[in-house]
PDB file of C-alpha atoms in Angstrom:
ATOM      1  CA  MET B  16     -22.202  28.800 134.584  1.00  0.00           C
ATOM      2  CA  ASN B  17     -18.632  28.840 135.872  1.00  0.00           C
ATOM      3  CA  THR B  18     -17.927  32.555 136.220  1.00  0.00           C
ATOM      4  CA  MET B  19     -14.181  31.968 136.602  1.00  0.00           C
ATOM      5  CA  ASN B  20     -14.055  30.778 133.012  1.00  0.00           C
ATOM      6  CA  ALA B  21     -16.953  32.763 131.600  1.00  0.00           C
ATOM      7  CA  PHE B  22     -14.981  35.780 130.500  1.00  0.00           C
ATOM      8  CA  LYS B  23     -12.261  33.687 128.889  1.00  0.00           C
ATOM      9  CA  SER B  24     -14.955  31.676 127.109  1.00  0.00           C
ATOM     10  CA  ALA B  25     -16.577  34.885 125.918  1.00  0.00           C
ATOM     11  CA  ILE B  26     -13.389  36.698 124.981  1.00  0.00           C
ATOM     12  CA  ALA B  27     -11.372  33.926 123.313  1.00  0.00           C
ATOM     13  CA  PRO B  28     -13.754  33.641 120.333  1.00  0.00           C
ATOM     14  CA  LYS B  29     -13.690  37.428 120.080  1.00  0.00           C
ATOM     15  CA  ILE B  30      -9.918  37.450 119.837  1.00  0.00           C
ATOM     16  CA  ARG B  31     -10.097  34.773 117.175  1.00  0.00           C
ATOM     17  CA  ARG B  32     -12.656  36.820 115.273  1.00  0.00           C
ATOM     18  CA  VAL B  33     -10.508  39.948 115.607  1.00  0.00           C
ATOM     19  CA  VAL B  34      -7.488  38.153 114.192  1.00  0.00           C
ATOM     20  CA  GLY B  35      -9.693  36.587 111.537  1.00  0.00           C
ATOM     21  CA  SER B  36     -11.168  39.943 110.630  1.00  0.00           C
ATOM     22  CA  ILE B  37      -7.733  41.497 110.322  1.00  0.00           C
ATOM     23  CA  LEU B  38      -6.458  38.647 108.179  1.00  0.00           C
ATOM     24  CA  PHE B  39      -9.671  38.674 106.177  1.00  0.00           C
ATOM     25  CA  GLY B  40      -9.412  42.446 105.859  1.00  0.00           C
ATOM     26  CA  SER B  41      -5.966  42.084 104.361  1.00  0.00           C
ATOM     27  CA  ALA B  42      -7.536  39.931 101.688  1.00  0.00           C
ATOM     28  CA  PHE B  43      -8.935  43.060 100.053  1.00  0.00           C
ATOM     29  CA  LEU B  44      -5.367  43.749  99.014  1.00  0.00           C
ATOM     30  CA  LEU B  45      -4.282  40.156  98.585  1.00  0.00           C
ATOM     31  CA  THR B  46      -7.200  38.603  96.688  1.00  0.00           C
ATOM     32  CA  ASN B  47      -8.569  39.718  93.341  1.00  0.00           C
ATOM     33  CA  CYS B  48     -12.303  39.296  93.783  1.00  0.00           C
ATOM     34  CA  PHE B  49     -13.654  41.539  91.030  1.00  0.00           C
ATOM     35  CA  ALA B  50     -13.048  42.125  87.353  1.00  0.00           C
ATOM     36  CA  GLN B  51     -11.357  45.265  86.053  1.00  0.00           C
ATOM     37  CA  GLY B  52     -13.677  48.222  85.480  1.00  0.00           C
ATOM     38  CA  GLU B  53     -13.817  50.274  82.325  1.00  0.00           C
ATOM     39  CA  SER B  54     -15.126  53.565  83.732  1.00  0.00           C
ATOM     40  CA  GLN B  55     -13.122  56.731  83.257  1.00  0.00           C
ATOM     41  CA  PRO B  56     -12.166  58.708  86.370  1.00  0.00           C
ATOM     42  CA  ALA B  57     -14.175  61.805  87.209  1.00  0.00           C
ATOM     43  CA  LYS B  58     -12.443  64.897  88.537  1.00  0.00           C
ATOM     44  CA  THR B  59     -15.328  66.438  90.483  1.00  0.00           C
ATOM     45  CA  VAL B  60     -14.234  65.160  93.921  1.00  0.00           C
ATOM     46  CA  SER B  61     -10.912  66.074  95.511  1.00  0.00           C
ATOM     47  CA  LEU B  62      -8.947  62.952  96.414  1.00  0.00           C
ATOM     48  CA  GLU B  63      -8.094  64.610  99.715  1.00  0.00           C
ATOM     49  CA  LYS B  64     -11.691  63.968 100.832  1.00  0.00           C
ATOM     50  CA  PHE B  65     -10.941  60.232 100.883  1.00  0.00           C
ATOM     51  CA  SER B  66      -7.798  60.533 102.982  1.00  0.00           C
ATOM     52  CA  GLY B  67      -7.844  59.295 106.565  1.00  0.00           C
ATOM     53  CA  TYR B  68      -8.096  56.237 108.782  1.00  0.00           C
ATOM     54  CA  TYR B  69     -10.896  53.710 108.330  1.00  0.00           C
ATOM     55  CA  GLN B  70     -11.892  51.139 110.960  1.00  0.00           C
ATOM     56  CA  PHE B  71     -12.873  47.543 110.218  1.00  0.00           C
ATOM     57  CA  PRO B  72     -16.023  46.020 111.800  1.00  0.00           C
ATOM     58  CA  SER B  73     -13.746  44.143 114.240  1.00  0.00           C
ATOM     59  CA  LYS B  74     -12.842  47.584 115.723  1.00  0.00           C
ATOM     60  CA  ALA B  75      -9.195  46.466 115.981  1.00  0.00           C
ATOM     61  CA  GLY B  76      -8.184  46.626 112.293  1.00  0.00           C
ATOM     62  CA  PHE B  77      -7.534  49.859 110.356  1.00  0.00           C
ATOM     63  CA  VAL B  78      -6.599  50.891 106.826  1.00  0.00           C
ATOM     64  CA  GLN B  79      -5.196  54.301 105.940  1.00  0.00           C
ATOM     65  CA  PHE B  80      -5.883  56.113 102.678  1.00  0.00           C
ATOM     66  CA  GLU B  81      -3.293  58.784 101.956  1.00  0.00           C
ATOM     67  CA  LEU B  82      -2.714  61.195  99.069  1.00  0.00           C
ATOM     68  CA  LYS B  83       0.861  61.342  97.748  1.00  0.00           C
ATOM     69  CA  ASP B  84       1.792  63.417  94.710  1.00  0.00           C
ATOM     70  CA  LYS B  85      -1.867  63.484  93.636  1.00  0.00           C
ATOM     71  CA  VAL B  86      -2.145  59.679  93.850  1.00  0.00           C
ATOM     72  CA  LEU B  87      -4.198  57.824  96.469  1.00  0.00           C
ATOM     73  CA  PHE B  88      -2.528  54.995  98.403  1.00  0.00           C
ATOM     74  CA  ALA B  89      -3.969  52.372 100.762  1.00  0.00           C
ATOM     75  CA  LYS B  90      -1.919  51.197 103.733  1.00  0.00           C
ATOM     76  CA  GLN B  91      -2.666  48.245 106.017  1.00  0.00           C
ATOM     77  CA  LEU B  92      -1.780  49.409 109.517  1.00  0.00           C
ATOM     78  CA  TRP B  93      -1.311  45.906 110.908  1.00  0.00           C
ATOM     79  CA  ASP B  94       1.669  45.136 108.627  1.00  0.00           C
ATOM     80  CA  GLY B  95       2.528  48.446 106.924  1.00  0.00           C
ATOM     81  CA  LYS B  96       1.856  47.147 103.400  1.00  0.00           C
ATOM     82  CA  GLU B  97       1.017  49.933 100.963  1.00  0.00           C
ATOM     83  CA  TYR B  98      -0.751  49.862  97.582  1.00  0.00           C
ATOM     84  CA  GLN B  99      -1.223  52.488  94.900  1.00  0.00           C
ATOM     85  CA  LEU B 100      -4.825  53.026  93.795  1.00  0.00           C
ATOM     86  CA  VAL B 101      -6.174  53.907  90.355  1.00  0.00           C
ATOM     87  CA  GLN B 102      -9.352  55.981  90.116  1.00  0.00           C
ATOM     88  CA  LEU B 103     -12.074  54.392  87.978  1.00  0.00           C
ATOM     89  CA  ASN B 104     -14.760  57.023  88.468  1.00  0.00           C
ATOM     90  CA  GLU B 105     -15.740  59.612  91.048  1.00  0.00           C
ATOM     91  CA  THR B 106     -15.803  57.273  94.058  1.00  0.00           C
ATOM     92  CA  ASN B 107     -14.463  53.904  92.865  1.00  0.00           C
ATOM     93  CA  PHE B 108     -10.825  52.813  92.859  1.00  0.00           C
ATOM     94  CA  GLU B 109      -8.747  49.682  92.444  1.00  0.00           C
ATOM     95  CA  SER B 110      -5.176  48.789  93.348  1.00  0.00           C
ATOM     96  CA  GLU B 111      -2.882  49.422  90.400  1.00  0.00           C
ATOM     97  CA  LYS B 112      -1.337  45.957  90.151  1.00  0.00           C
ATOM     98  CA  GLU B 113      -3.889  43.666  91.777  1.00  0.00           C
ATOM     99  CA  GLY B 114      -7.175  45.248  90.719  1.00  0.00           C
ATOM    100  CA  HIS B 115      -8.759  45.114  94.209  1.00  0.00           C
ATOM    101  CA  LYS B 116     -11.829  47.326  94.545  1.00  0.00           C
ATOM    102  CA  VAL B 117     -12.456  50.212  96.945  1.00  0.00           C
ATOM    103  CA  GLU B 118     -15.625  52.310  96.920  1.00  0.00           C
ATOM    104  CA  PHE B 119     -16.026  55.468  99.027  1.00  0.00           C
ATOM    105  CA  LEU B 120     -19.505  56.283 100.321  1.00  0.00           C
ATOM    106  CA  LYS B 121     -21.140  59.301 101.930  1.00  0.00           C
ATOM    107  CA  ASP B 122     -23.089  59.536 105.188  1.00  0.00           C
ATOM    108  CA  ASP B 123     -26.444  61.284 105.639  1.00  0.00           C
ATOM    109  CA  ALA B 124     -24.660  64.627 105.961  1.00  0.00           C
ATOM    110  CA  GLY B 125     -23.093  64.226 102.537  1.00  0.00           C
ATOM    111  CA  GLN B 126     -19.562  63.621 103.836  1.00  0.00           C
ATOM    112  CA  PHE B 127     -17.385  60.723 102.717  1.00  0.00           C
ATOM    113  CA  ALA B 128     -17.450  58.516 105.821  1.00  0.00           C
ATOM    114  CA  TYR B 129     -17.144  54.923 104.591  1.00  0.00           C
ATOM    115  CA  ALA B 130     -14.926  52.800 102.389  1.00  0.00           C
ATOM    116  CA  LYS B 131     -16.385  49.551 101.077  1.00  0.00           C
ATOM    117  CA  LEU B 132     -13.738  46.921 100.395  1.00  0.00           C
ATOM    118  CA  MET B 133     -14.278  43.968  98.070  1.00  0.00           C
ATOM    119  CA  GLY B 134     -17.855  45.132  97.637  1.00  0.00           C
ATOM    120  CA  ARG B 135     -18.888  43.884 101.097  1.00  0.00           C
ATOM    121  CA  ILE B 136     -16.549  44.916 103.935  1.00  0.00           C
ATOM    122  CA  MET B 137     -17.712  48.297 105.215  1.00  0.00           C
ATOM    123  CA  THR B 138     -15.047  50.334 106.995  1.00  0.00           C
ATOM    124  CA  VAL B 139     -15.851  53.557 108.858  1.00  0.00           C
ATOM    125  CA  LYS B 140     -13.745  56.709 108.757  1.00  0.00           C
ATOM    126  CA  VAL B 141     -12.507  57.788 112.187  1.00  0.00           C
ATOM    127  CA  GLY B 142     -11.231  61.148 113.354  1.00  0.00           C
ATOM    128  CA  PHE B 143      -8.102  59.856 115.073  1.00  0.00           C
ATOM    129  CA  ASP B 144      -4.812  58.153 114.285  1.00  0.00           C
ATOM    130  CA  PRO B 145      -5.055  54.630 115.762  1.00  0.00           C
ATOM    131  CA  GLN B 146      -1.256  54.403 115.786  1.00  0.00           C
ATOM    132  CA  LYS B 147      -0.826  57.300 118.211  1.00  0.00           C
ATOM    133  CA  ILE B 148      -1.693  57.489 121.898  1.00  0.00           C
ATOM    134  CA  LYS B 149      -3.852  60.539 122.601  1.00  0.00           C
ATOM    135  CA  PRO B 150      -3.124  62.246 125.932  1.00  0.00           C
ATOM    136  CA  LEU B 151      -6.319  62.695 127.960  1.00  0.00           C
ATOM    137  CA  SER B 152      -6.895  64.816 131.038  1.00  0.00           C
ATOM    138  CA  THR B 153      -7.559  63.323 134.437  1.00  0.00           C
ATOM    139  CA  ALA B 154     -11.194  64.440 134.156  1.00  0.00           C
ATOM    140  CA  GLN B 155     -11.606  62.759 130.758  1.00  0.00           C
ATOM    141  CA  LEU B 156     -10.324  59.465 132.158  1.00  0.00           C
ATOM    142  CA  LYS B 157     -12.201  59.714 135.468  1.00  0.00           C
ATOM    143  CA  ARG B 158     -15.574  59.918 133.755  1.00  0.00           C
ATOM    144  CA  LEU B 159     -14.962  56.453 132.289  1.00  0.00           C
ATOM    145  CA  GLU B 160     -14.302  54.862 135.669  1.00  0.00           C
ATOM    146  CA  GLY B 161     -16.800  52.548 137.306  1.00  0.00           C
ATOM    147  CA  THR B 162     -18.215  49.050 137.377  1.00  0.00           C
ATOM    148  CA  TYR B 163     -19.648  47.656 134.147  1.00  0.00           C
ATOM    149  CA  ILE B 164     -22.027  44.683 133.806  1.00  0.00           C
ATOM    150  CA  LEU B 165     -22.170  42.458 130.734  1.00  0.00           C
ATOM    151  CA  GLN B 166     -25.487  43.117 129.004  1.00  0.00           C
ATOM    152  CA  ASP B 167     -26.039  39.444 128.197  1.00  0.00           C
ATOM    153  CA  ASP B 168     -24.927  38.054 131.581  1.00  0.00           C
ATOM    154  CA  ASN B 169     -25.393  40.127 134.745  1.00  0.00           C
ATOM    155  CA  SER B 170     -23.098  37.797 136.681  1.00  0.00           C
ATOM    156  CA  LEU B 171     -20.047  39.157 134.846  1.00  0.00           C
ATOM    157  CA  LYS B 172     -18.629  42.505 135.920  1.00  0.00           C
ATOM    158  CA  LEU B 173     -15.625  44.656 135.077  1.00  0.00           C
ATOM    159  CA  HIS B 174     -14.157  47.452 137.136  1.00  0.00           C
ATOM    160  CA  ILE B 175     -12.480  50.244 135.178  1.00  0.00           C
ATOM    161  CA  ARG B 176     -10.133  52.744 136.796  1.00  0.00           C
ATOM    162  CA  SER B 177      -7.917  55.463 135.369  1.00  0.00           C
ATOM    163  CA  SER B 178      -4.137  55.169 135.361  1.00  0.00           C
ATOM    164  CA  ALA B 179      -1.161  57.336 134.484  1.00  0.00           C
ATOM    165  CA  ASN B 180      -1.277  56.207 130.838  1.00  0.00           C
ATOM    166  CA  GLY B 181      -4.963  55.470 130.315  1.00  0.00           C
ATOM    167  CA  LEU B 182      -7.264  52.867 131.825  1.00  0.00           C
ATOM    168  CA  THR B 183      -7.004  49.525 133.593  1.00  0.00           C
ATOM    169  CA  ILE B 184      -9.757  46.910 133.431  1.00  0.00           C
ATOM    170  CA  LYS B 185     -10.091  44.446 136.290  1.00  0.00           C
ATOM    171  CA  GLN B 186     -12.173  41.299 135.850  1.00  0.00           C
ATOM    172  CA  LEU B 187     -14.004  41.027 139.148  1.00  0.00           C
ATOM    173  CA  TRP B 188     -14.456  37.260 138.944  1.00  0.00           C
ATOM    174  CA  ASP B 189     -10.713  36.453 138.761  1.00  0.00           C
ATOM    175  CA  ASN B 190      -9.000  39.821 139.462  1.00  0.00           C
ATOM    176  CA  LYS B 191      -7.096  39.706 136.158  1.00  0.00           C
ATOM    177  CA  GLU B 192      -6.129  43.174 134.907  1.00  0.00           C
ATOM    178  CA  VAL B 193      -5.531  44.543 131.398  1.00  0.00           C
ATOM    179  CA  ALA B 194      -4.070  47.989 130.620  1.00  0.00           C
ATOM    180  CA  PHE B 195      -5.331  50.229 127.802  1.00  0.00           C
ATOM    181  CA  THR B 196      -4.160  53.479 126.221  1.00  0.00           C
ATOM    182  CA  PRO B 197      -6.409  56.042 124.469  1.00  0.00           C
ATOM    183  CA  ARG B 198      -6.506  56.742 120.746  1.00  0.00           C
ATOM    184  CA  SER B 199      -9.399  59.177 121.199  1.00  0.00           C
ATOM    185  CA  GLU B 200     -11.606  60.287 124.093  1.00  0.00           C
ATOM    186  CA  THR B 201     -13.727  57.162 123.708  1.00  0.00           C
ATOM    187  CA  PHE B 202     -11.557  54.566 121.921  1.00  0.00           C
ATOM    188  CA  PHE B 203      -8.813  52.548 123.647  1.00  0.00           C
ATOM    189  CA  LEU B 204      -6.499  49.665 122.723  1.00  0.00           C
ATOM    190  CA  ASN B 205      -4.446  47.224 124.767  1.00  0.00           C
ATOM    191  CA  ASP B 206      -0.673  46.902 124.313  1.00  0.00           C
ATOM    192  CA  ASP B 207      -0.722  44.649 121.254  1.00  0.00           C
ATOM    193  CA  GLY B 208      -3.697  46.365 119.610  1.00  0.00           C
ATOM    194  CA  THR B 209      -5.947  43.301 119.530  1.00  0.00           C
ATOM    195  CA  PHE B 210      -8.390  44.277 122.317  1.00  0.00           C
ATOM    196  CA  PRO B 211     -10.429  47.405 121.476  1.00  0.00           C
ATOM    197  CA  LEU B 212     -12.687  49.329 123.882  1.00  0.00           C
ATOM    198  CA  THR B 213     -15.287  51.786 122.620  1.00  0.00           C
ATOM    199  CA  PHE B 214     -17.112  53.940 125.170  1.00  0.00           C
ATOM    200  CA  LEU B 215     -20.523  55.502 124.683  1.00  0.00           C
ATOM    201  CA  LEU B 216     -21.029  58.819 126.460  1.00  0.00           C
ATOM    202  CA  HIS B 217     -24.366  60.231 127.577  1.00  0.00           C
ATOM    203  CA  ASP B 218     -24.442  63.863 128.738  1.00  0.00           C
ATOM    204  CA  GLY B 219     -20.662  63.750 128.989  1.00  0.00           C
ATOM    205  CA  GLU B 220     -20.548  60.648 131.186  1.00  0.00           C
ATOM    206  CA  ALA B 221     -19.845  57.035 130.263  1.00  0.00           C
ATOM    207  CA  ALA B 222     -22.994  54.925 129.813  1.00  0.00           C
ATOM    208  CA  GLN B 223     -21.494  51.745 128.377  1.00  0.00           C
ATOM    209  CA  VAL B 224     -18.371  50.228 126.881  1.00  0.00           C
ATOM    210  CA  THR B 225     -18.194  47.816 123.958  1.00  0.00           C
ATOM    211  CA  CYS B 226     -15.389  45.263 123.900  1.00  0.00           C
ATOM    212  CA  PHE B 227     -14.399  44.120 120.415  1.00  0.00           C
ATOM    213  CA  LYS B 228     -17.325  44.406 118.015  1.00  0.00           C
ATOM    214  CA  ASP B 229     -20.436  43.671 120.028  1.00  0.00           C
ATOM    215  CA  ASP B 230     -19.786  42.717 123.684  1.00  0.00           C
ATOM    216  CA  ILE B 231     -21.706  45.488 125.456  1.00  0.00           C
ATOM    217  CA  TRP B 232     -21.057  46.274 129.131  1.00  0.00           C
ATOM    218  CA  LEU B 233     -23.428  48.695 130.856  1.00  0.00           C
ATOM    219  CA  LYS B 234     -22.155  51.049 133.534  1.00  0.00           C
ATOM    220  CA  GLU B 235     -23.550  50.297 136.974  1.00  0.00           C
ATOM    221  CA  LYS B 236     -25.350  53.256 138.521  1.00  0.00           C
TER     222      LYS B 236
END
């Protein structure tokens, strides 16, 4: 395998899938895939419980649900488009004009943690604003530093170091560098928001980083 081209070969399809996921995600507001419901809204759950930012499986796309004047709105963060939602029952909604479905689901702790779009795209609620850079301490960034090895190909390695604004990844096979800024202690994005990094911590130290949805890099000990 030509290691000089390996990372590009591995990453290019990921970028295409990220863009595809974002475009496909927007279809939940652009494509009417389900018929109108006839259920009456229930008032037992506060709409505020649904508010927040929800992450697409691609890790790069986000939708925001926000309560305005007692009405729930959905906003696509990649283009700023906003849609008013109508409540059908306790946890099911649809966009007022287009009739696109949104269902909110609970986790094992009984908290609303997911929003299912179009009946099949599961988004996960996150505790940060993906639009805002979160300042981290030197210690928080330093613990993420190190050399990481691709789980599926031990010949590919990344070196991660902290910087003034976040992190810098260096591809050790071609010395190419990419800068990232933090949105939380463990989630980072590159400048154009298409390259997500998600770190997994173990006992307060980084154990691995996932690029995009499922490229797992293990920290070298």
